[in-house]
Amino acid sequence: TLFRSIADLENKNKAQLDSINKVNDLAAQQLAHIQTQDKQLNTVWYIKGTKKELKAKGLKEKLLKTANINKSIFTEVDKREFTELDLGSKKAELTTSHPAASYSLERKSATDKNLVLKIKDYDAFWSNSKILVIQTR
């Protein structure tokens, strides 16, 4: 009978729509998970300051070698977007380990002698550590 065939088709259509909705929900969950992982993989932390300022925040050189650093005192950034940092100082050194070829410390301009950290290769720069500590003078 015609009405039964239409009802069967409507039921099949509803079942397919339910299946599509489940797939879409799963895809949305997977996308959210991937975005969370992407953020975790690309998040790095930096802090800059004088030796006295860094020490006041609890950063002592021997602690920089451990994983128990309080990240709340650091600035969190995405390493893919963090290409340079104005250091606001004429002298500075990185106290964490980063390959020398992956960055440069350059004068801000011909008239402004304050330094700017320029990251040339972010993958190489962050290969040793996801934490950057810059001591200014």
Short mmCIF file of C-alpha atoms in Angstrom, two decimals:
data_model
loop_
_atom_site.label_atom_id
_atom_site.label_comp_id
_atom_site.label_asym_id
_atom_site.label_seq_id
_atom_site.Cartn_x
_atom_site.Cartn_y
_atom_site.Cartn_z
CA THR A 1 0.00 0.00 0.00
CA LEU A 2 1.10 3.51 -0.81
CA PHE A 3 0.77 5.00 2.69
CA ARG A 4 2.81 2.19 4.20
CA SER A 5 5.57 2.73 1.62
CA ILE A 6 5.62 6.47 2.40
CA ALA A 7 5.74 5.76 6.15
CA ASP A 8 8.61 3.30 5.61
CA LEU A 9 10.52 5.87 3.55
CA GLU A 10 9.94 8.53 6.22
CA ASN A 11 11.25 6.13 8.90
CA LYS A 12 14.32 5.33 6.80
CA ASN A 13 14.86 9.04 6.16
CA LYS A 14 14.58 9.80 9.89
CA ALA A 15 17.05 7.00 10.70
CA GLN A 16 19.52 8.38 8.14
CA LEU A 17 19.14 11.91 9.52
CA ASP A 18 19.75 10.58 13.05
CA SER A 19 22.86 8.81 11.77
CA ILE A 20 24.08 11.98 10.04
CA ASN A 21 23.50 13.99 13.23
CA LYS A 22 25.51 11.46 15.26
CA VAL A 23 28.38 11.67 12.76
CA ASN A 24 28.24 15.50 12.85
CA ASP A 25 28.28 15.45 16.68
CA LEU A 26 31.28 13.12 16.68
CA ALA A 27 33.07 15.32 14.12
CA ALA A 28 32.44 18.40 16.31
CA GLN A 29 33.81 16.58 19.37
CA GLN A 30 36.89 15.48 17.43
CA LEU A 31 37.46 19.02 16.11
CA ALA A 32 37.25 20.42 19.65
CA HIS A 33 39.74 17.76 20.82
CA ILE A 34 42.12 18.55 17.94
CA GLN A 35 41.90 22.28 18.68
CA THR A 36 42.72 21.61 22.36
CA GLN A 37 45.69 19.45 21.36
CA ASP A 38 46.85 22.07 18.85
CA LYS A 39 46.77 24.75 21.56
CA GLN A 40 48.67 22.51 24.00
CA LEU A 41 51.32 21.61 21.43
CA ASN A 42 51.93 25.22 20.41
CA THR A 43 51.69 26.97 23.78
CA VAL A 44 54.94 28.35 25.16
CA TRP A 45 55.72 30.69 28.06
CA TYR A 46 58.11 33.59 28.47
CA ILE A 47 59.19 36.04 31.12
CA LYS A 48 61.66 38.90 31.02
CA GLY A 49 63.16 41.00 33.77
CA THR A 50 66.29 41.96 35.61
CA LYS A 51 68.04 39.38 37.75
CA LYS A 52 66.47 41.01 40.82
CA GLU A 53 62.94 40.99 39.29
CA LEU A 54 63.24 37.36 38.22
CA LYS A 55 64.54 36.33 41.63
CA ALA A 56 61.65 38.21 43.32
CA LYS A 57 59.25 36.10 41.26
CA GLY A 58 60.94 32.94 42.49
CA LEU A 59 63.07 32.25 39.44
CA LYS A 60 66.53 31.19 40.43
CA GLU A 61 68.93 29.72 37.89
CA LYS A 62 68.93 26.22 39.37
CA LEU A 63 65.11 26.10 39.21
CA LEU A 64 65.10 26.78 35.48
CA LYS A 65 66.33 23.26 34.89
CA THR A 66 63.24 21.68 36.50
CA ALA A 67 59.71 21.15 35.26
CA ASN A 68 58.26 22.53 38.50
CA ILE A 69 58.23 26.14 37.39
CA ASN A 70 55.17 28.19 38.34
CA LYS A 71 53.85 29.06 34.87
CA SER A 72 51.38 31.60 36.26
CA ILE A 73 54.16 34.21 36.43
CA PHE A 74 54.90 33.75 32.72
CA THR A 75 53.16 35.17 29.67
CA GLU A 76 51.53 32.42 27.61
CA VAL A 77 51.77 32.68 23.80
CA ASP A 78 51.32 30.59 20.67
CA LYS A 79 54.82 29.86 19.39
CA ARG A 80 53.66 30.14 15.77
CA GLU A 81 52.60 33.76 16.30
CA PHE A 82 55.35 34.85 18.70
CA THR A 83 58.03 36.15 16.33
CA GLU A 84 59.55 39.03 18.28
CA LEU A 85 59.65 40.64 21.68
CA ASP A 86 60.71 44.17 22.56
CA LEU A 87 63.02 43.72 25.54
CA GLY A 88 63.07 47.37 26.64
CA SER A 89 66.72 47.06 27.59
CA LYS A 90 70.10 47.66 25.95
CA LYS A 91 71.51 44.40 27.30
CA ALA A 92 69.85 41.03 27.64
CA GLU A 93 70.60 37.34 27.70
CA LEU A 94 68.48 34.25 27.38
CA THR A 95 68.92 32.17 30.50
CA THR A 96 67.04 29.21 29.05
CA SER A 97 68.54 27.07 26.30
CA HIS A 98 67.59 27.94 22.71
CA PRO A 99 69.66 27.21 19.57
CA ALA A 100 71.66 30.34 18.69
CA ALA A 101 70.87 30.10 14.98
CA SER A 102 67.10 30.21 15.64
CA TYR A 103 66.97 33.77 16.97
CA SER A 104 68.75 37.11 17.09
CA LEU A 105 68.96 40.02 19.50
CA GLU A 106 68.88 43.22 17.47
CA ARG A 107 68.71 46.92 18.19
CA LYS A 108 65.21 48.27 17.87
CA SER A 109 66.36 50.97 15.45
CA ALA A 110 69.37 53.11 14.58
CA THR A 111 68.32 55.62 17.24
CA ASP A 112 66.78 53.24 19.81
CA LYS A 113 69.47 50.94 21.20
CA ASN A 114 67.03 48.79 23.18
CA LEU A 115 67.04 45.17 22.05
CA VAL A 116 64.38 43.15 20.29
CA LEU A 117 64.37 39.35 20.35
CA LYS A 118 63.59 38.09 16.84
CA ILE A 119 62.74 34.42 16.44
CA LYS A 120 63.81 33.19 13.00
CA ASP A 121 62.74 29.53 13.30
CA TYR A 122 60.13 28.87 15.98
CA ASP A 123 60.35 25.07 15.75
CA ALA A 124 64.10 25.14 16.35
CA PHE A 125 63.87 27.93 18.93
CA TRP A 126 61.41 26.02 21.14
CA SER A 127 62.96 22.57 20.53
CA ASN A 128 64.83 22.47 23.88
CA SER A 129 62.26 24.13 26.12
CA LYS A 130 58.73 25.53 26.04
CA ILE A 131 59.87 28.18 28.51
CA LEU A 132 61.85 31.32 27.72
CA VAL A 133 63.51 33.39 30.43
CA ILE A 134 65.24 36.60 29.43
CA GLN A 135 67.38 38.47 31.91
CA THR A 136 67.67 42.16 31.07
CA ARG A 137 70.21 44.67 32.35
#
